[in-house]
Amino acid sequence: MLSDKVKKSTRTAYNNLADAIPNFVRRKEQNYLVAEIAKTLAGAYQKDRRIIVVQAGTGTGKSLAYALGALPLALAQGKKLCISTATVALQEQLVNKDLPLLQRHSGLQFRFGLAKGRQRYVCLSKLELLAGEVPDNQGALWETKPADGDVALLKRLHQAYHDGKWDGEVDSVPEPVPDHLWSQIASDKHSCNRQLAAHRDCPFHKSREKMDSWDVLIINHSLLLADLELGGGKILPDPDSMYYVLDEAHHLPQVARDFSAASATVKGSIDALGKLEKLAHKLARELASDKAAITASELSEDVDSLTEQMGQLQAFCDNNPFLFDNADRRHRFAGGVLPPVLVTLVESLGGASRGALKRLGKLQQMLMEAIKDGEIKGHKAEPLVADLGFAMQRLENQDNLWQMLAKPVPEKSAPQARWIDKLDGNRDDYLVSASPIEIGFMLEEMLWSKAAGVALLSATLMALGNFDHYRHQVGLRADDGTRYLNLPSPFNYQDNATLFLPKVEVEPNDDRFSDVLNTMIPALLEEESASLVLFTSYRQMESVAESLRRFKRLPVLVQGESPRQELIREHKARIDAGKPSILFGTGSFSEGLDLPGDYLTNLIITRVPFAVPTSPVDQAHAEYIKAKGGNPFLQLAVPDAAKKLVQACGRLLRNEQDYGRITILDRRLVSKQYGTALLNSLPPYRRHIEY
């Protein structure tokens, strides 16, 4: 239960903020949200299941509400508050605006910081090795031959760090670093050894030492999942010592699914195994012990077995070209069922890779002991540690894939999506992949059952008027004690916005639809100063933009022709100068784009954003639902489109004074049975529908 002390602390903090912030509006929805989050996390409703799922409309003031609802309680109980987001923009808002405001004016005493994953930091040992800064050292093996300028760039980064001009984070590098190069100098758990001089000044460990003093941690969903996959408490504090707030929680299912997927190329894996075998013998020579020699010999046998089996996998793909006759050169295994020959292969690969990992781990332990005992000096140890870290990571990635593929297809739960891509290039290589299609069970096991308490929030969690679709996605049940809250926006939708559905002669799946857009959109732009037109197809967007420029001489700002921020800056500059401005964008402009006030008064949505199941994971999910007697379109596509349509319409009104018109050029909202449900999922705009 909430103590009187916590209640008083929360009320005082809220009142302090209200008095200090100019034009602060006390909203009953926000007050209610503060109270409900606090009571849920305190166990007032359910002691064993402290989870609340909240859809809070735009303008509710979510970030302030969840901070005030969770932080006083966390401080009183000696727990930490972990706020996880999906986007960098929200992280920056929390770190640079919301939490400093709370810290200055609320009266609450707390520290906060942005926690990043290990691979966001440079490993100084790798940087020195690859930049050639270690005396008398041949250097760690490059993953690929260094391109012109790579070594010079690494030397400049090394100097910048030691001159205090760079803190070692990828987000603050003084000059751009290509992804392939950063992956070779990034910190990783296997290469980390603080007994070595180059590891003692490690940027990653410096950040972790700071984190221990923070009361509030801001992270992203990927880092959250990385910690939970390790059991929790390995990167972040233990789950039972933290209250979690998952903002932008509508992204969690997709992030979790992507995080749990695994893939490996066949020839790339064979090449990596060849390097691993050389490294094993090199380690044995340096360790100079019978135990190391025996372990290296056993590892070599495992590698030979893996290489032979990978060759068989290559032969299977080469000898069955019909698998890749389709345009995308991909074969997905229906129902996740592999042919018997592949079942045998992946089981063998899984056993051999597990054995190889075990023996590589033994060699790693021997190396660490030899370093600790001074038997191997730093200048020799550092390249060995770096090479071993690379090898361990590659082998783990392979092993994850083979273990996933070796799992039998379940009888009662969803199967995995499993597929092989034939890659373009001068080598006939294949990319083998596997991914879960439902991840609710994983979140239940890793987070819901372990956390001290969780609040999940977003403006778009409901679909078609309920939480059923989202609840299924994230593994929550209607009867498990989780609380659900739908808080409407305080905006006056009826007076401030009109939803206009003009009469359109054809539906979007008609070949004539682009011609209709070319005719209708110019008329909808006339006498409008600030417009945003949203498309679901890049090709269609570019075609309409070209037509408007050529025949109507309209100055259109098109996504992809300039960086996003540059387009937004130009759009705002035109409006500020009293000129009309037209933005064209696709799905990524439907979420997170903030154009308040006069920067957007005319929003045009060309079609309902139904996702086409082109990815093998989406196809496998639809196939699974159909096999159970369900309707993939109604169970997946319509709820997903409903949420995306709400997000797209949400671009218009960003604060209580905003106004304008939303036009949707998709007659399926009127002509199809599901259209009524989609329309009713939108805020209560004033409607104007032509028949």
XYZ file of C-alpha atoms in Angstrom:
691
model
C 0.000 0.000 0.000
C 1.048 3.599 -0.512
C 2.314 5.162 2.703
C 1.174 8.609 3.777
C 4.785 9.754 3.406
C 4.905 8.742 -0.275
C 1.480 10.286 -0.938
C 2.597 13.559 0.608
C 5.897 13.521 -1.293
C 4.037 12.978 -4.580
C 1.485 15.745 -3.933
C 4.203 18.178 -2.862
C 6.286 17.449 -5.963
C 3.266 17.972 -8.223
C 2.285 21.232 -6.557
C 5.868 22.508 -6.695
C 5.979 21.858 -10.429
C 2.593 23.490 -10.973
C 3.759 26.630 -9.151
C 7.139 26.794 -10.904
C 6.191 26.090 -14.529
C 4.569 28.998 -16.431
C 1.130 28.215 -17.877
C 1.064 24.821 -16.167
C -2.343 23.170 -16.664
C -3.620 20.859 -13.932
C -5.310 17.995 -15.785
C -7.532 15.468 -14.058
C -6.358 12.752 -16.486
C -2.751 13.369 -15.493
C -3.556 13.378 -11.775
C -5.468 10.124 -12.137
C -2.577 8.527 -14.032
C -0.080 9.542 -11.324
C -2.266 7.945 -8.666
C -2.977 4.737 -10.615
C 0.692 4.120 -11.429
C 1.703 4.733 -7.809
C -1.001 2.456 -6.392
C -0.279 -0.335 -8.884
C 3.476 -0.308 -8.251
C 2.902 -0.175 -4.491
C 0.779 -3.327 -4.646
C -2.472 -1.681 -3.655
C -4.415 -3.682 -6.252
C -2.342 -6.852 -6.579
C 0.694 -7.688 -4.465
C 2.004 -10.403 -6.777
C 1.256 -8.758 -10.124
C 2.167 -5.075 -10.112
C 1.634 -4.316 -13.795
C -0.405 -1.550 -15.399
C -1.002 -1.011 -19.125
C -2.023 2.534 -20.044
C -3.186 4.069 -23.285
C -2.913 7.801 -22.696
C -3.911 10.146 -25.487
C -1.732 12.967 -26.779
C -1.574 15.864 -24.355
C -2.140 13.783 -21.222
C 1.371 14.520 -19.963
C 2.575 10.913 -19.731
C 6.242 11.502 -18.935
C 5.525 13.784 -15.976
C 2.763 11.454 -14.777
C 4.826 8.284 -14.740
C 7.814 10.050 -13.192
C 5.667 11.401 -10.360
C 3.799 8.126 -10.024
C 6.884 5.934 -9.743
C 9.828 8.014 -8.502
C 8.672 9.029 -4.968
C 7.754 5.388 -4.314
C 11.081 4.100 -5.695
C 13.065 6.590 -3.583
C 11.114 5.681 -0.449
C 11.663 1.940 -0.987
C 15.323 2.154 -2.024
C 14.574 0.936 -5.536
C 15.630 2.363 -8.881
C 13.328 3.620 -11.607
C 14.142 2.338 -15.105
C 12.506 4.215 -17.998
C 12.771 2.396 -21.318
C 11.906 4.021 -24.659
C 11.884 2.977 -28.305
C 13.268 6.174 -29.846
C 16.285 8.383 -29.349
C 14.014 11.447 -29.557
C 12.130 10.486 -26.397
C 15.355 9.616 -24.580
C 16.700 13.063 -25.420
C 13.469 14.675 -24.237
C 13.684 12.854 -20.903
C 17.396 13.526 -20.369
C 17.496 17.127 -21.592
C 14.067 18.448 -20.631
C 11.635 16.421 -18.513
C 13.898 15.000 -15.801
C 15.971 18.204 -15.352
C 12.676 20.083 -14.930
C 11.532 17.588 -12.329
C 14.900 17.730 -10.584
C 14.919 21.536 -10.382
C 11.358 22.198 -9.280
C 9.764 19.125 -7.679
C 11.765 19.064 -4.470
C 12.629 15.388 -5.066
C 16.328 14.598 -4.618
C 17.483 12.176 -7.302
C 20.162 11.491 -9.877
C 19.559 10.229 -13.381
C 21.457 9.236 -16.494
C 21.246 7.582 -19.887
C 22.491 3.983 -19.876
C 23.679 2.484 -23.164
C 24.594 -1.004 -24.279
C 28.181 -2.221 -24.156
C 28.583 -2.054 -27.923
C 27.898 1.696 -27.864
C 31.353 2.110 -26.255
C 34.805 1.656 -27.727
C 37.129 -1.021 -26.398
C 40.419 0.834 -25.951
C 42.408 -2.373 -26.224
C 40.924 -3.173 -29.646
C 41.315 0.435 -30.723
C 45.006 0.437 -29.833
C 45.606 -2.927 -31.497
C 43.867 -2.116 -34.761
C 45.356 1.371 -34.870
C 48.813 -0.152 -34.437
C 49.463 1.691 -31.174
C 50.760 -1.350 -29.230
C 54.591 -1.669 -29.482
C 56.105 -4.946 -30.711
C 52.727 -6.331 -31.586
C 51.550 -7.777 -34.864
C 48.058 -6.436 -34.163
C 44.802 -8.282 -33.736
C 43.456 -9.920 -36.879
C 41.272 -7.555 -38.862
C 37.877 -8.986 -39.734
C 38.470 -7.767 -43.270
C 41.376 -6.042 -44.951
C 41.397 -2.428 -43.723
C 40.176 0.093 -46.270
C 42.211 3.158 -47.151
C 42.059 5.552 -44.279
C 40.690 3.084 -41.683
C 43.929 2.875 -39.704
C 44.412 6.653 -39.887
C 40.853 7.185 -38.616
C 41.451 4.815 -35.695
C 44.671 6.644 -34.836
C 42.762 9.946 -34.697
C 40.081 8.399 -32.476
C 42.760 7.009 -30.172
C 44.386 10.423 -29.896
C 41.049 12.187 -29.346
C 40.224 9.871 -26.443
C 43.549 10.391 -24.704
C 43.357 14.145 -25.304
C 40.008 14.206 -23.495
C 38.152 15.283 -26.652
C 36.098 12.093 -26.895
C 34.411 10.014 -24.191
C 34.506 6.711 -26.089
C 30.804 6.589 -27.040
C 29.759 5.940 -30.626
C 27.151 8.715 -30.381
C 29.814 11.335 -29.698
C 32.597 10.306 -32.097
C 34.419 13.389 -33.425
C 34.072 12.065 -36.988
C 31.865 9.370 -38.558
C 32.967 5.743 -38.156
C 31.627 3.180 -40.668
C 29.529 0.405 -39.094
C 31.914 -2.354 -40.202
C 34.789 -0.546 -38.510
C 32.935 0.241 -35.294
C 31.927 -3.419 -34.920
C 35.630 -4.296 -34.720
C 36.503 -1.772 -32.004
C 33.301 -1.927 -29.940
C 33.382 -3.284 -26.406
C 32.142 -6.847 -25.959
C 31.743 -9.037 -22.902
C 34.179 -11.734 -24.051
C 37.143 -9.436 -24.720
C 36.820 -7.529 -21.468
C 39.650 -8.151 -18.965
C 40.306 -5.390 -16.445
C 43.594 -7.022 -15.447
C 45.072 -5.553 -18.636
C 46.249 -1.933 -18.682
C 44.230 -0.915 -21.745
C 41.027 -2.180 -20.082
C 41.370 -0.238 -16.826
C 40.363 3.074 -18.387
C 37.418 1.410 -20.149
C 34.648 3.867 -21.172
C 32.006 1.175 -20.687
C 33.023 0.427 -17.098
C 33.297 4.136 -16.345
C 29.662 4.496 -17.430
C 28.615 1.534 -15.269
C 30.285 3.037 -12.217
C 28.250 6.216 -12.754
C 25.081 4.152 -13.164
C 25.395 2.750 -9.646
C 24.768 6.234 -8.259
C 21.686 6.933 -10.407
C 18.156 6.715 -9.053
C 16.627 6.902 -12.540
C 18.026 5.023 -15.541
C 16.932 5.895 -19.070
C 17.474 3.038 -21.525
C 16.012 1.696 -24.763
C 13.973 -1.459 -25.276
C 16.907 -3.301 -26.911
C 19.167 -2.789 -23.881
C 16.340 -3.908 -21.609
C 15.981 -7.145 -23.573
C 19.752 -7.679 -23.693
C 19.887 -7.578 -19.894
C 16.828 -9.785 -19.460
C 18.203 -12.376 -21.883
C 21.247 -12.716 -19.633
C 18.943 -13.352 -16.680
C 18.575 -9.743 -15.514
C 20.970 -7.833 -13.297
C 23.979 -8.376 -15.573
C 23.949 -5.032 -17.406
C 21.294 -3.230 -15.370
C 20.318 -3.666 -11.707
C 18.295 -6.760 -10.770
C 14.681 -6.696 -12.051
C 13.265 -7.104 -8.535
C 15.151 -3.989 -7.415
C 13.609 -1.757 -10.089
C 10.310 -0.292 -11.129
C 10.104 -0.294 -14.913
C 8.307 2.267 -17.030
C 8.102 1.188 -20.663
C 7.176 4.252 -22.685
C 6.399 3.890 -26.393
C 5.347 0.394 -25.331
C 3.615 -0.283 -28.648
C 7.090 -0.949 -30.072
C 7.939 -3.644 -27.507
C 6.519 -6.693 -29.368
C 8.450 -5.954 -32.562
C 11.688 -5.082 -30.746
C 11.443 -8.278 -28.690
C 10.811 -10.389 -31.781
C 13.725 -8.853 -33.688
C 15.992 -9.248 -30.665
C 15.210 -12.965 -30.372
C 15.938 -13.762 -34.022
C 19.175 -15.408 -35.172
C 20.915 -15.733 -38.523
C 24.250 -16.762 -40.054
C 25.740 -16.998 -43.522
C 27.046 -20.398 -44.574
C 30.378 -19.426 -46.173
C 30.899 -16.618 -43.668
C 30.508 -19.150 -40.858
C 32.961 -21.540 -42.510
C 35.521 -18.723 -42.817
C 35.045 -17.846 -39.142
C 35.549 -21.488 -38.154
C 38.842 -21.550 -40.058
C 40.054 -18.523 -38.081
C 38.856 -20.142 -34.858
C 40.924 -23.263 -35.466
C 44.078 -21.191 -36.055
C 43.375 -19.215 -32.893
C 42.940 -22.398 -30.826
C 46.392 -23.656 -31.782
C 47.889 -20.201 -31.219
C 46.397 -20.102 -27.709
C 47.736 -23.581 -26.979
C 51.256 -22.510 -27.978
C 51.103 -19.370 -25.806
C 49.664 -21.210 -22.802
C 52.245 -23.992 -23.238
C 50.461 -26.612 -21.130
C 49.274 -30.150 -21.799
C 45.773 -29.187 -20.663
C 45.629 -26.320 -23.180
C 47.005 -28.544 -25.968
C 44.379 -31.240 -25.297
C 41.550 -28.690 -25.149
C 42.733 -27.028 -28.380
C 42.899 -30.440 -30.071
C 39.348 -31.246 -28.954
C 38.178 -27.838 -30.138
C 39.839 -28.470 -33.472
C 37.834 -31.698 -33.823
C 34.620 -29.794 -33.087
C 35.538 -27.173 -35.670
C 36.290 -29.857 -38.277
C 32.891 -31.410 -37.587
C 31.144 -28.027 -37.837
C 32.959 -27.183 -41.068
C 32.022 -30.531 -42.618
C 28.374 -30.091 -41.646
C 28.334 -26.515 -42.927
C 29.659 -27.870 -46.217
C 26.718 -30.276 -46.306
C 24.368 -27.347 -45.705
C 26.015 -25.475 -48.580
C 25.591 -28.529 -50.803
C 21.916 -28.846 -49.855
C 21.300 -25.262 -50.935
C 23.377 -25.573 -54.107
C 21.652 -28.815 -55.152
C 18.115 -27.503 -54.599
C 18.050 -24.306 -56.691
C 14.254 -24.582 -57.043
C 14.033 -23.337 -53.445
C 15.140 -19.904 -54.620
C 13.233 -19.533 -57.871
C 11.007 -16.795 -56.441
C 11.797 -13.140 -57.065
C 13.216 -12.455 -53.602
C 15.501 -15.540 -53.784
C 14.144 -16.786 -50.472
C 12.687 -20.039 -49.239
C 10.558 -20.070 -46.105
C 9.781 -23.434 -44.555
C 6.006 -23.671 -44.172
C 4.962 -24.185 -40.562
C 8.611 -23.997 -39.540
C 8.985 -27.641 -40.625
C 12.460 -28.471 -41.993
C 13.024 -31.420 -44.341
C 14.503 -34.489 -42.564
C 17.977 -33.933 -44.006
C 18.086 -30.417 -42.520
C 16.707 -31.609 -39.165
C 19.604 -34.045 -38.909
C 22.087 -31.364 -39.983
C 20.982 -28.659 -37.523
C 20.888 -31.162 -34.649
C 24.475 -32.135 -35.437
C 25.485 -28.490 -35.831
C 23.875 -27.664 -32.494
C 25.742 -30.436 -30.697
C 29.091 -29.581 -32.278
C 28.747 -25.836 -31.695
C 27.793 -26.383 -28.056
C 30.886 -28.564 -27.606
C 33.096 -26.008 -29.352
C 31.769 -23.206 -27.125
C 32.495 -25.257 -24.014
C 36.086 -25.893 -25.046
C 36.641 -22.320 -26.220
C 35.387 -21.223 -22.817
C 37.980 -23.473 -21.161
C 40.755 -21.901 -23.232
C 39.469 -18.457 -22.301
C 39.569 -19.352 -18.612
C 43.125 -20.677 -18.954
C 44.178 -17.462 -20.712
C 42.667 -15.276 -17.982
C 44.444 -17.311 -15.284
C 47.751 -17.054 -17.155
C 47.342 -13.271 -17.419
C 46.467 -13.022 -13.722
C 49.533 -15.092 -12.763
C 51.794 -13.002 -14.991
C 52.658 -15.934 -17.257
C 51.593 -13.963 -20.345
C 52.547 -10.303 -20.477
C 50.212 -7.500 -21.514
C 51.627 -6.830 -24.972
C 51.050 -10.495 -25.914
C 47.837 -10.918 -23.937
C 45.848 -8.054 -25.421
C 45.690 -9.319 -29.038
C 44.869 -12.816 -27.751
C 42.037 -11.484 -25.612
C 40.690 -9.406 -28.516
C 40.878 -12.310 -30.986
C 39.251 -14.636 -28.460
C 36.419 -12.173 -27.906
C 35.729 -11.936 -31.652
C 35.787 -15.728 -31.975
C 33.527 -16.308 -28.972
C 30.943 -13.817 -30.244
C 30.866 -15.346 -33.723
C 30.567 -18.881 -32.353
C 27.793 -17.852 -29.961
C 25.855 -16.292 -32.835
C 26.147 -19.510 -34.839
C 25.188 -21.623 -31.836
C 22.078 -19.520 -31.139
C 20.879 -20.211 -34.666
C 21.516 -23.961 -34.606
C 19.871 -24.345 -31.191
C 16.782 -22.473 -32.433
C 16.559 -24.549 -35.601
C 17.099 -27.818 -33.716
C 14.042 -27.265 -31.500
C 11.118 -29.486 -32.525
C 8.075 -27.737 -33.964
C 5.683 -27.364 -30.997
C 2.280 -29.041 -31.181
C 0.261 -26.444 -29.271
C 2.165 -23.149 -29.453
C 3.381 -21.026 -32.348
C 6.262 -22.386 -34.451
C 9.328 -20.411 -35.436
C 9.688 -18.672 -38.754
C 12.580 -20.410 -40.545
C 13.989 -19.432 -43.912
C 17.049 -19.308 -46.172
C 18.040 -16.415 -48.454
C 20.312 -16.817 -51.449
C 22.634 -13.834 -51.365
C 23.714 -11.748 -54.320
C 27.409 -11.358 -55.001
C 30.346 -13.210 -56.500
C 30.124 -15.983 -53.897
C 27.107 -18.296 -53.837
C 26.408 -17.799 -50.158
C 23.234 -18.359 -48.188
C 21.791 -16.642 -45.130
C 20.017 -19.035 -42.755
C 17.569 -17.413 -40.315
C 15.101 -18.228 -37.553
C 12.787 -16.051 -35.497
C 9.963 -16.576 -33.020
C 6.630 -15.274 -34.278
C 5.108 -14.837 -30.818
C 7.176 -13.598 -27.878
C 4.655 -13.225 -25.060
C 5.885 -16.317 -23.212
C 9.430 -14.928 -23.255
C 8.398 -11.576 -21.759
C 6.379 -13.365 -19.075
C 9.358 -15.488 -18.095
C 11.990 -12.741 -18.258
C 10.182 -9.613 -17.081
C 6.554 -9.758 -15.953
C 7.227 -12.487 -13.379
C 10.475 -10.947 -12.073
C 10.118 -7.154 -11.992
C 9.201 -5.268 -8.827
C 6.577 -3.497 -10.931
C 5.947 -2.396 -14.515
C 3.996 0.412 -16.176
C 3.545 0.180 -19.958
C 2.400 3.374 -21.685
C 1.695 4.651 -25.170
C -0.852 6.723 -27.044
C -1.602 3.659 -29.207
C -1.915 0.353 -27.352
C -5.578 -0.346 -28.007
C -6.822 -1.685 -31.322
C -10.467 -1.546 -32.355
C -11.527 -0.326 -28.927
C -9.806 -2.870 -26.641
C -6.431 -4.134 -25.374
C -6.892 -7.747 -26.556
C -4.459 -7.587 -29.479
C -1.691 -5.938 -27.447
C -2.240 -8.191 -24.448
C -1.730 -11.249 -26.638
C 1.364 -9.750 -28.263
C 3.201 -9.179 -24.963
C 2.056 -12.286 -23.095
C -0.388 -10.782 -20.602
C -3.726 -12.396 -19.754
C -7.102 -10.879 -19.026
C -7.261 -12.665 -15.662
C -3.686 -12.329 -14.390
C -4.204 -9.200 -12.272
C -2.734 -6.735 -14.764
C -4.558 -3.398 -14.724
C -5.649 -1.662 -17.948
C -6.380 2.029 -18.270
C -7.575 4.075 -21.233
C -7.165 7.816 -20.665
C -8.586 10.020 -23.428
C -6.723 13.077 -24.597
C -7.849 16.403 -23.115
C -7.990 17.862 -26.641
C -11.269 19.203 -28.000
C -11.348 17.000 -31.090
C -14.893 17.967 -32.084
C -14.145 21.677 -32.369
C -10.487 21.608 -33.409
C -10.358 19.030 -36.215
C -12.483 17.760 -39.074
C -12.147 14.229 -40.424
C -13.000 14.472 -44.132
C -13.694 11.405 -46.277
C -14.291 12.696 -49.812
C -15.981 10.595 -52.444
C -13.220 8.695 -54.275
C -14.093 6.762 -57.425
C -11.652 3.866 -56.887
C -10.126 2.044 -53.931
C -6.355 1.904 -53.294
C -5.913 -1.576 -54.777
C -7.134 -0.279 -58.161
C -4.444 0.487 -60.765
C -6.081 3.879 -61.354
C -5.572 5.022 -57.752
C -2.330 6.934 -58.455
C -4.086 8.888 -61.222
C -6.877 9.720 -58.775
C -4.300 10.983 -56.247
C -2.714 13.183 -58.916
C -6.138 14.747 -59.499
C -7.444 15.039 -55.944
C -4.372 16.023 -53.911
C -3.753 19.399 -55.676
C -7.339 20.443 -54.903
C -6.892 19.461 -51.240
C -3.712 21.559 -51.066
C -5.241 24.734 -52.453
C -5.288 27.678 -50.038
C -3.654 25.510 -47.348
C -0.394 26.834 -45.918
C 0.954 23.824 -43.965
C 0.313 20.352 -45.368
C 1.553 16.838 -44.723
C 0.667 14.043 -47.144
C 1.267 10.477 -45.927
C 1.757 7.527 -48.276
C 2.244 3.794 -47.697
C 4.401 3.378 -50.821
C 7.649 5.180 -51.682
C 7.021 4.592 -55.374
C 3.560 6.132 -55.246
C 4.816 9.066 -53.184
C 7.592 9.831 -55.669
C 5.222 9.468 -58.633
C 2.693 11.926 -57.185
C 5.461 14.351 -56.168
C 6.879 14.321 -59.697
C 3.424 14.946 -61.156
C 2.705 17.861 -58.815
C 6.060 19.457 -59.541
C 5.781 19.038 -63.300
C 2.169 19.972 -63.892
C 1.200 22.089 -60.884
C 4.588 23.708 -60.121
C 4.104 22.927 -56.437
C 7.167 23.091 -54.120
C 7.020 19.658 -52.488
C 9.450 18.509 -49.764
C 9.800 14.745 -50.210
C 11.079 12.233 -47.648
C 14.363 10.695 -48.769
C 15.474 13.625 -50.916
C 17.066 15.311 -47.870
C 17.705 14.228 -44.273
C 14.546 14.202 -42.155
C 15.647 17.047 -39.879
C 16.606 19.176 -42.874
C 13.157 18.652 -44.430
C 11.444 19.648 -41.187
C 13.697 22.695 -40.811
C 12.896 23.811 -44.378
C 9.169 23.195 -43.844
C 9.109 25.325 -40.696
C 11.195 28.050 -42.330
C 8.689 28.337 -45.197
C 5.765 28.587 -42.772
C 7.605 31.173 -40.657
C 8.191 33.207 -43.822
C 4.470 33.159 -44.648
C 4.897 30.751 -47.560
C 2.948 27.524 -48.130
C 4.792 24.265 -47.522
C 3.955 20.674 -48.467
C 5.654 17.659 -46.869
C 5.425 14.191 -48.427
C 6.300 11.214 -46.241
C 5.732 7.514 -45.634
C 5.286 5.394 -42.504
C 8.168 6.864 -40.496
C 6.554 10.317 -40.810
C 3.344 8.889 -39.312
C 4.928 8.571 -35.873
C 7.144 10.883 -33.871
C 6.801 13.837 -36.245
C 5.958 16.925 -34.179
C 4.622 19.913 -36.144
C 2.590 21.927 -33.619
C 0.442 24.993 -34.242
C 0.620 26.563 -37.684
C 3.292 24.111 -38.848
C 0.544 21.613 -39.749
C -3.125 22.362 -40.404
C -3.816 20.093 -43.394
C -3.126 16.359 -43.066
C -3.835 14.047 -46.006
C -3.651 10.262 -45.579
C -3.741 8.558 -48.953
C -4.703 5.081 -47.738
C -5.234 3.009 -44.597
C -1.758 1.725 -43.596
C -2.330 -2.000 -43.957
C 0.954 -3.865 -43.668
C 1.671 -6.283 -46.507
C 3.091 -9.479 -44.943
C 6.263 -9.558 -47.015
C 8.683 -10.516 -44.227
C 9.024 -14.264 -43.581
C 8.132 -13.695 -39.915
C 4.857 -11.947 -40.770
C 4.076 -14.592 -43.377
C 4.719 -17.370 -40.869
C 2.508 -15.642 -38.298
C -0.355 -15.330 -40.792
C 0.111 -18.956 -41.790
C -0.053 -20.060 -38.137
C -3.268 -18.151 -37.458
C -4.851 -19.568 -40.597
C -3.820 -23.106 -39.587
C -5.670 -22.608 -36.288
C -8.827 -21.641 -38.175
C -8.369 -17.903 -37.679
C -8.420 -14.993 -40.092
C -4.973 -13.338 -40.369
C -6.398 -10.219 -41.972
C -8.916 -9.575 -39.203
C -6.674 -10.774 -36.363
C -3.398 -9.151 -37.441
C -3.760 -6.705 -40.323
C -6.860 -4.811 -39.157
C -5.770 -4.258 -35.500
C -2.293 -3.221 -36.685
C -3.766 -0.830 -39.267
C -6.071 0.646 -36.627
C -3.123 1.579 -34.416
C -1.132 2.980 -37.326
C -4.085 5.035 -38.505
C -4.475 6.549 -35.025
C -0.751 7.391 -35.035
C -0.976 8.979 -38.476
C -4.014 11.084 -37.542
C -2.197 12.090 -34.363
C 0.228 14.210 -36.396
C -2.383 16.984 -36.683
C -3.207 18.003 -33.110
C -0.080 18.269 -30.957
C -1.407 20.654 -28.304
C -4.769 21.968 -27.141
C -4.703 25.043 -29.402
C -3.962 23.167 -32.638
C -6.589 22.926 -35.363
C -7.015 21.654 -38.904
C -8.400 19.019 -41.255
C -7.599 15.333 -41.750
C -8.484 13.925 -45.162
C -8.401 10.172 -45.785
C -8.631 9.107 -49.440
C -9.410 5.446 -48.730
C -13.056 4.554 -49.359
C -12.630 1.161 -47.685
C -13.398 3.014 -44.443
C -16.937 3.329 -45.816
C -17.280 0.426 -48.234
C -15.859 -2.439 -46.134
C -17.356 -3.989 -43.022
C -14.141 -3.486 -41.027
C -14.095 0.209 -42.014
C -16.589 1.151 -39.298
C -14.355 -0.399 -36.622
C -11.343 1.501 -37.986
C -13.246 4.794 -37.990
C -14.527 4.227 -34.464
C -10.980 3.606 -33.219
C -10.079 7.222 -34.087
C -10.547 10.153 -31.700
C -13.977 11.825 -31.918
C -13.149 14.279 -34.694
C -16.004 16.171 -36.336
C -16.816 14.000 -39.362
C -17.644 14.986 -42.926
C -18.229 11.945 -45.153
C -19.255 12.300 -48.794
C -21.501 9.631 -50.325
